[in-house]
XYZ file of C-alpha atoms in Angstrom:
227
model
C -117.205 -12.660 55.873
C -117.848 -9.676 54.003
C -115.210 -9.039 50.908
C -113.376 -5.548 51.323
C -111.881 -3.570 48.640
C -108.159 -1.890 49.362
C -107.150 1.067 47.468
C -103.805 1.688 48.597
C -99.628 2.835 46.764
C -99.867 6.103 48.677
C -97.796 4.298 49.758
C -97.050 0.849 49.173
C -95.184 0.674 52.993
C -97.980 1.904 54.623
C -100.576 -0.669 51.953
C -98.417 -3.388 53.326
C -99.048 -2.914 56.852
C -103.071 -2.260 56.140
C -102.920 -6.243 54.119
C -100.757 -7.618 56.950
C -102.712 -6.391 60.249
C -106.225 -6.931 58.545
C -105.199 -10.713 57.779
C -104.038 -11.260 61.205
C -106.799 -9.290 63.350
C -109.546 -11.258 61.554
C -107.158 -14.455 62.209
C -107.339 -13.663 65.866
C -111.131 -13.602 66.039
C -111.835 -16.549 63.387
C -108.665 -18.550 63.272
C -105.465 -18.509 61.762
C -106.201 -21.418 59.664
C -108.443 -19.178 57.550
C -108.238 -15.887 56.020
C -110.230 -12.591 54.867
C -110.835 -12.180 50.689
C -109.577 -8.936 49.980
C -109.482 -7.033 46.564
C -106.149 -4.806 46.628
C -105.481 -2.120 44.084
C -102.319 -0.473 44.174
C -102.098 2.404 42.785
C -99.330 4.668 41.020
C -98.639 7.195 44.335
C -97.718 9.765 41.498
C -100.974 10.124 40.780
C -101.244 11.948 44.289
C -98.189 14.043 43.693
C -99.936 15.538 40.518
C -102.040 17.954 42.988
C -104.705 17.158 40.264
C -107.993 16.967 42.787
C -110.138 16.064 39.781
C -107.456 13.621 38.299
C -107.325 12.190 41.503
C -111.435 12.155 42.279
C -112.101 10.675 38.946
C -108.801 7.767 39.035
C -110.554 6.491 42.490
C -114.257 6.734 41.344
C -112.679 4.303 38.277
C -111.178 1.972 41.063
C -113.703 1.817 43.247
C -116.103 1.152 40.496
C -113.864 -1.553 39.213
C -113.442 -3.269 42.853
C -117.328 -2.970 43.019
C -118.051 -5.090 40.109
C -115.954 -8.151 41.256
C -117.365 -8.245 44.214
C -116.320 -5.659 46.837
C -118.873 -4.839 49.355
C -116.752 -1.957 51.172
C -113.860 0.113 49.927
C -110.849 1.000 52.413
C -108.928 3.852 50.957
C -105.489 2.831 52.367
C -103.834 6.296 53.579
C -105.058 9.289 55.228
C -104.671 12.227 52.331
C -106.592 10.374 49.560
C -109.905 10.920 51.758
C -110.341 14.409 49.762
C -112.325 12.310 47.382
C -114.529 10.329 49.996
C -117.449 12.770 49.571
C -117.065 12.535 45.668
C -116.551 9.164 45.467
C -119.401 7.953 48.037
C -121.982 10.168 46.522
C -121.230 7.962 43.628
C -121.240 4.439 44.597
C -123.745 2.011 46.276
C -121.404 0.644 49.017
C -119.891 2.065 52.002
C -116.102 4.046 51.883
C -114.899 3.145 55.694
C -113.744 6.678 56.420
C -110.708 7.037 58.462
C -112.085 9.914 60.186
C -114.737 7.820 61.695
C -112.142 5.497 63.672
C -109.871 8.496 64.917
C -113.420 9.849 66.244
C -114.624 7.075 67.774
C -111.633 6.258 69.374
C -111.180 9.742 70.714
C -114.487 9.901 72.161
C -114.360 6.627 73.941
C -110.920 7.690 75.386
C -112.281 11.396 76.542
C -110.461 13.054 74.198
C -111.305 16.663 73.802
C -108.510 18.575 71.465
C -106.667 16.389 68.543
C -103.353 17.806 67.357
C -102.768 16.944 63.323
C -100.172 15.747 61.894
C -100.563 15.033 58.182
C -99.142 16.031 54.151
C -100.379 20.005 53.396
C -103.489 18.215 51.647
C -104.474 16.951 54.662
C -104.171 19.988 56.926
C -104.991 22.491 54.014
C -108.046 20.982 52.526
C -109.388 20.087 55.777
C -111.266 17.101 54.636
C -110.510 15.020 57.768
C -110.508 18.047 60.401
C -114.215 18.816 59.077
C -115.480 14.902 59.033
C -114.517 14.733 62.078
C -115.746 18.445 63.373
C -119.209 17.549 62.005
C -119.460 14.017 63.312
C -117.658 14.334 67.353
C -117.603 17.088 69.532
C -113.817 17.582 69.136
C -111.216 20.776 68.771
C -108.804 20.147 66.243
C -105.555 21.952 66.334
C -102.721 22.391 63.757
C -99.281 23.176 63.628
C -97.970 26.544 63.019
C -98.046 27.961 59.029
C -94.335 27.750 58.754
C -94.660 23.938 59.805
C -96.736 22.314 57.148
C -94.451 22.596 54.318
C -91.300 21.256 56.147
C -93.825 18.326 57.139
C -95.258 18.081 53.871
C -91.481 18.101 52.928
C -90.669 14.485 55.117
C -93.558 13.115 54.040
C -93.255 13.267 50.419
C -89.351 13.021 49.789
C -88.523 10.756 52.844
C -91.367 8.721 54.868
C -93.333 7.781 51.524
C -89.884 6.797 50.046
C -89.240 4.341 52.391
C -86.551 7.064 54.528
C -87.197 6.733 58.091
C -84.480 8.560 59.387
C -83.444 10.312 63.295
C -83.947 13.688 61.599
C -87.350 13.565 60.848
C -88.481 11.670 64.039
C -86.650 14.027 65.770
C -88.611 16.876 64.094
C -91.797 15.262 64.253
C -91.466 14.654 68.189
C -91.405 18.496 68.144
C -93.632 19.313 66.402
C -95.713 16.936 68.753
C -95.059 18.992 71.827
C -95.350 22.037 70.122
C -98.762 20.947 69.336
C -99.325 19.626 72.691
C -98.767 23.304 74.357
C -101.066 24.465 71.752
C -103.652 22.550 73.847
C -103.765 19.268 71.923
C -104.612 16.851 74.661
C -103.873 13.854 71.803
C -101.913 13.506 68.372
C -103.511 12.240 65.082
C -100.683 10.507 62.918
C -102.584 11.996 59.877
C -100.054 10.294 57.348
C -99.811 6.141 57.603
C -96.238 6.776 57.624
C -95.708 8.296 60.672
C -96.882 5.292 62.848
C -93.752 3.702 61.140
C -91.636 6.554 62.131
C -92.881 6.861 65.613
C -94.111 4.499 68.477
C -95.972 5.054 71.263
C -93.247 3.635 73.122
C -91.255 7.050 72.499
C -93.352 9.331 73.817
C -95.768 10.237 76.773
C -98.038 11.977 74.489
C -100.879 9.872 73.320
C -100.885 9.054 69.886
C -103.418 8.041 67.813
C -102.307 5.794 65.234
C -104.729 6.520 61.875
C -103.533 2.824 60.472
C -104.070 0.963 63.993
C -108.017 2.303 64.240
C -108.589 2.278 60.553
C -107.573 -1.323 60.133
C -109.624 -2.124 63.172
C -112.545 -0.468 61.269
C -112.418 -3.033 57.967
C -111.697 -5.731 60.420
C -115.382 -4.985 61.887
C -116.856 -4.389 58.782
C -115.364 -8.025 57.146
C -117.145 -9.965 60.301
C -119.861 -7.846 61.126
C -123.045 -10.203 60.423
């Protein structure tokens, strides 16, 4: 098995489902008797609240390096809005940064997807670092929510789901902001924070989700036993 490298604490709920599911979809395939090596670095989530982009570029060019020399052979950034620095960071180091664009693209093209709402922090749907990935890689629309939207998002995100707050309020709101989307023309929903899959199950609605944690974990998983 291939050794992975985790960067994850943005955040540390959503870093604790990425260790959990890995461990037991690679104990499905090989056996539970036996178990994936994984290098996990957990990071200070504050460091993502600074809005410093070259703070932030540089702090996970230092991790990755450092997960790199004992041993890692892939690195797994562990949330959706810290893949601003994938094309810094990969330009930079020798092995492969499994971008979480690539699973919500694959998966979306196998499934006949043609228009992905977004979901996500205001780095995420600002930037545009995952809607252009995926733009340039999969013949896919991506649509976002309405300017007034992405700060009240950003707003659950940051002070509640990241916090460990799941409350009625913001499911509530996010399940209308779905449909809102899905009128837009999105014929499928990125959960573009590894919160939301917490907050939300499929289970709750009819639209289809796609669950950025689910796929991207899927994507190490591959990576650990691919030969």
């Amino acid at each position: 098995m291939k050794k992975l490298g985790l960067i994850g604490g943005t955040s540390y709920h959503s870093t604790i489902d990425y260790y959990r599911m890995i461990n037991e979809k690679v104990g499905d395939k090989i056996g539970h008797d036996q178990n994936p090596e994984l290098l996990l670095y957990s990071l200070n989530i504050a460091l993502m609240r600074s809005g410093d982009r070259e703070k932030i570029q540089e702090e996970y060019l230092r991790i990755s390096k450092e997960l790199i020399s004992i041993g890692a052979e892939g690195i797994l950034i562990c949330a959706n809005t810290p893949h601003m620095v994938y094309e810094f960071v990969q330009a930079k180091v020798e092995v492969p940064i499994l971008h979480i664009g690539k699973a919500i693209g694959d998966f979306a093209v196998k499934n006949n997807f043609k228009n992905l709402g977004l979901l996500g922090t205001k780095p995420t749907v600002k930037i545009g670092f995952l809607e252009k990935f995926i733009k340039a890689n999969y013949p896919l629309d991506i649509t976002l929510p309405d300017e007034e939207q992405i700060d009240t998002i950003h707003h659950y995100i940051s002070k509640e789901l990241t916090q460990g707050i799941f409350s009625d309020e913001a499911k509530s709101y996010f399940l209308d902001q779905m449909k809102s989307l899905q009128e837009k023309g999105a014929d499928a929903m990125i959960m573009g924070c590894t919160e939301l899959p917490i907050l939300i199950k499929q289970k709750e609605t009819d639209f289809q989700l796609i669950d950025t944690t689910g796929l991207h974990v899927q994507l190490a998983v591959d990576f650990i036993l691919e030969e």
